[in-house]
């Protein structure tokens, strides 16, 4: 009969509990550090830009004089940009994820495609800007239009949404699929009525992250040649436009200190629009959320 030494057990338990507390507080301090830095950045931005937020700023076009500079053209241009980017990216990425997970044969070539899509999610945005410049701006002669920029940003965020959609589709239990097939449903009926509705919360989470990245991207727009000063708003997807991150980038480079406060006001507007878009997406995600 083996005797258990209670003192040894108590000593080991004490050591494990001590290590547990150390790592618990270490992770807590890491979280607090990131949160503190974020609060300081937001506070500094609000202090610099809050006084510049008024109706003139929101309704005026950009100007070389700080007191007359506005954000209206950039806001409208970014909304046009998202109207192109969002549907193109969602349709292509969700369709790709559904094919790869539900229809594509399980072989090495399919695995090769999945690996490359995952790798594309980490490619720097400037590379997609160069792709957009070569393909849309020059080859298709779209110029620095809303359509060219929207397609470029759609390509940039497409891998992010594809990967998130794949994970959401995989999370649907196999028993749900088998039950649908067992009831006589076709493959498409199972995908459209069972799998896709169940995966919508995870898919929308990926879309939120991707759109948040796209609306704040500057590098692809710089490469494409999006103007920073334009006194008209686009009326079609073939028109030139301004974008909020490009306008902020332009103001930050100005030697006049007043433009730094204008840039802070622009950042506040960009954050508010981003939060509103995310709120709508989160509402849709919660509305269609299903638990299995």
Tab-separated table of N, CA, C and O in Angstrom, residues 77 80-82 84-85 142-151 234 236-241:
chain	number	residue	atom	x	y	z
A	77	UNK	N	-16.444	61.009	-49.262
A	77	UNK	CA	-15.588	60.130	-50.057
A	77	UNK	C	-15.378	58.776	-49.399
A	77	UNK	O	-15.421	57.728	-50.061
A	80	UNK	N	-18.542	56.660	-49.751
A	80	UNK	CA	-18.571	56.087	-51.096
A	80	UNK	C	-17.610	54.896	-51.195
A	80	UNK	O	-17.938	53.858	-51.790
A	81	UNK	N	-16.443	55.059	-50.616
A	81	UNK	CA	-15.433	54.002	-50.661
A	81	UNK	C	-15.929	52.732	-49.978
A	81	UNK	O	-15.772	51.623	-50.499
A	82	UNK	N	-16.569	52.877	-48.815
A	82	UNK	CA	-17.079	51.714	-48.102
A	82	UNK	C	-18.263	51.074	-48.826
A	82	UNK	O	-18.468	49.869	-48.734
A	84	UNK	N	-18.446	50.635	-51.924
A	84	UNK	CA	-17.854	49.749	-52.929
A	84	UNK	C	-17.126	48.588	-52.266
A	84	UNK	O	-17.302	47.419	-52.635
A	85	UNK	N	-16.321	48.897	-51.266
A	85	UNK	CA	-15.467	47.889	-50.638
A	85	UNK	C	-16.270	46.800	-49.932
A	85	UNK	O	-16.003	45.604	-50.107
A	142	UNK	N	-8.920	52.877	-64.650
A	142	UNK	CA	-9.937	53.443	-63.778
A	142	UNK	C	-9.469	54.714	-63.073
A	142	UNK	O	-10.275	55.422	-62.468
A	143	UNK	N	-8.160	54.989	-63.140
A	143	UNK	CA	-7.632	56.178	-62.484
A	143	UNK	C	-7.778	56.089	-60.975
A	143	UNK	O	-7.993	55.019	-60.402
A	144	UNK	N	-7.649	57.236	-60.310
A	144	UNK	CA	-7.782	57.249	-58.850
A	144	UNK	C	-9.243	57.449	-58.453
A	144	UNK	O	-9.596	58.342	-57.678
A	145	UNK	N	-10.091	56.601	-58.970
A	145	UNK	CA	-11.532	56.709	-58.754
A	145	UNK	C	-11.968	55.924	-57.522
A	145	UNK	O	-11.196	55.152	-56.937
A	146	UNK	N	-13.226	56.118	-57.143
A	146	UNK	CA	-13.798	55.369	-56.024
A	146	UNK	C	-13.762	53.874	-56.310
A	146	UNK	O	-13.442	53.064	-55.437
A	147	UNK	N	-14.066	53.490	-57.541
A	147	UNK	CA	-14.100	52.080	-57.906
A	147	UNK	C	-12.731	51.427	-57.777
A	147	UNK	O	-12.604	50.327	-57.232
A	148	UNK	N	-11.685	52.097	-58.277
A	148	UNK	CA	-10.331	51.539	-58.198
A	148	UNK	C	-9.900	51.376	-56.748
A	148	UNK	O	-9.358	50.324	-56.361
A	149	UNK	N	-10.120	52.406	-55.936
A	149	UNK	CA	-9.727	52.329	-54.529
A	149	UNK	C	-10.562	51.302	-53.777
A	149	UNK	O	-10.037	50.552	-52.940
A	150	UNK	N	-11.863	51.243	-54.066
A	150	UNK	CA	-12.730	50.286	-53.394
A	150	UNK	C	-12.354	48.842	-53.691
A	150	UNK	O	-12.338	47.994	-52.793
A	151	UNK	N	-12.043	48.562	-54.954
A	151	UNK	CA	-11.626	47.207	-55.318
A	151	UNK	C	-10.285	46.848	-54.685
A	151	UNK	O	-10.058	45.702	-54.278
A	234	UNK	N	-17.851	62.993	-54.890
A	234	UNK	CA	-18.118	62.097	-56.023
A	234	UNK	C	-19.614	61.894	-56.237
A	234	UNK	O	-20.403	61.881	-55.278
A	236	UNK	N	-20.430	59.416	-58.709
A	236	UNK	CA	-20.465	58.042	-59.208
A	236	UNK	C	-19.172	57.356	-58.792
A	236	UNK	O	-18.226	58.001	-58.305
A	237	UNK	N	-19.106	56.062	-58.998
A	237	UNK	CA	-17.925	55.310	-58.586
A	237	UNK	C	-16.729	55.570	-59.500
A	237	UNK	O	-15.616	55.122	-59.193
A	238	UNK	N	-16.927	56.291	-60.581
A	238	UNK	CA	-15.832	56.583	-61.504
A	238	UNK	C	-15.212	57.959	-61.242
A	238	UNK	O	-14.284	58.364	-61.944
A	239	UNK	N	-15.682	58.666	-60.221
A	239	UNK	CA	-15.152	59.987	-59.903
A	239	UNK	C	-14.003	59.895	-58.909
A	239	UNK	O	-13.899	58.929	-58.129
A	240	UNK	N	-13.146	60.921	-58.915
A	240	UNK	CA	-12.119	61.042	-57.892
A	240	UNK	C	-12.772	61.409	-56.567
A	240	UNK	O	-13.905	61.901	-56.524
A	241	UNK	N	-12.055	61.203	-55.482
A	241	UNK	CA	-12.652	61.405	-54.158
A	241	UNK	C	-11.560	61.697	-53.136
A	241	UNK	O	-10.370	61.512	-53.399
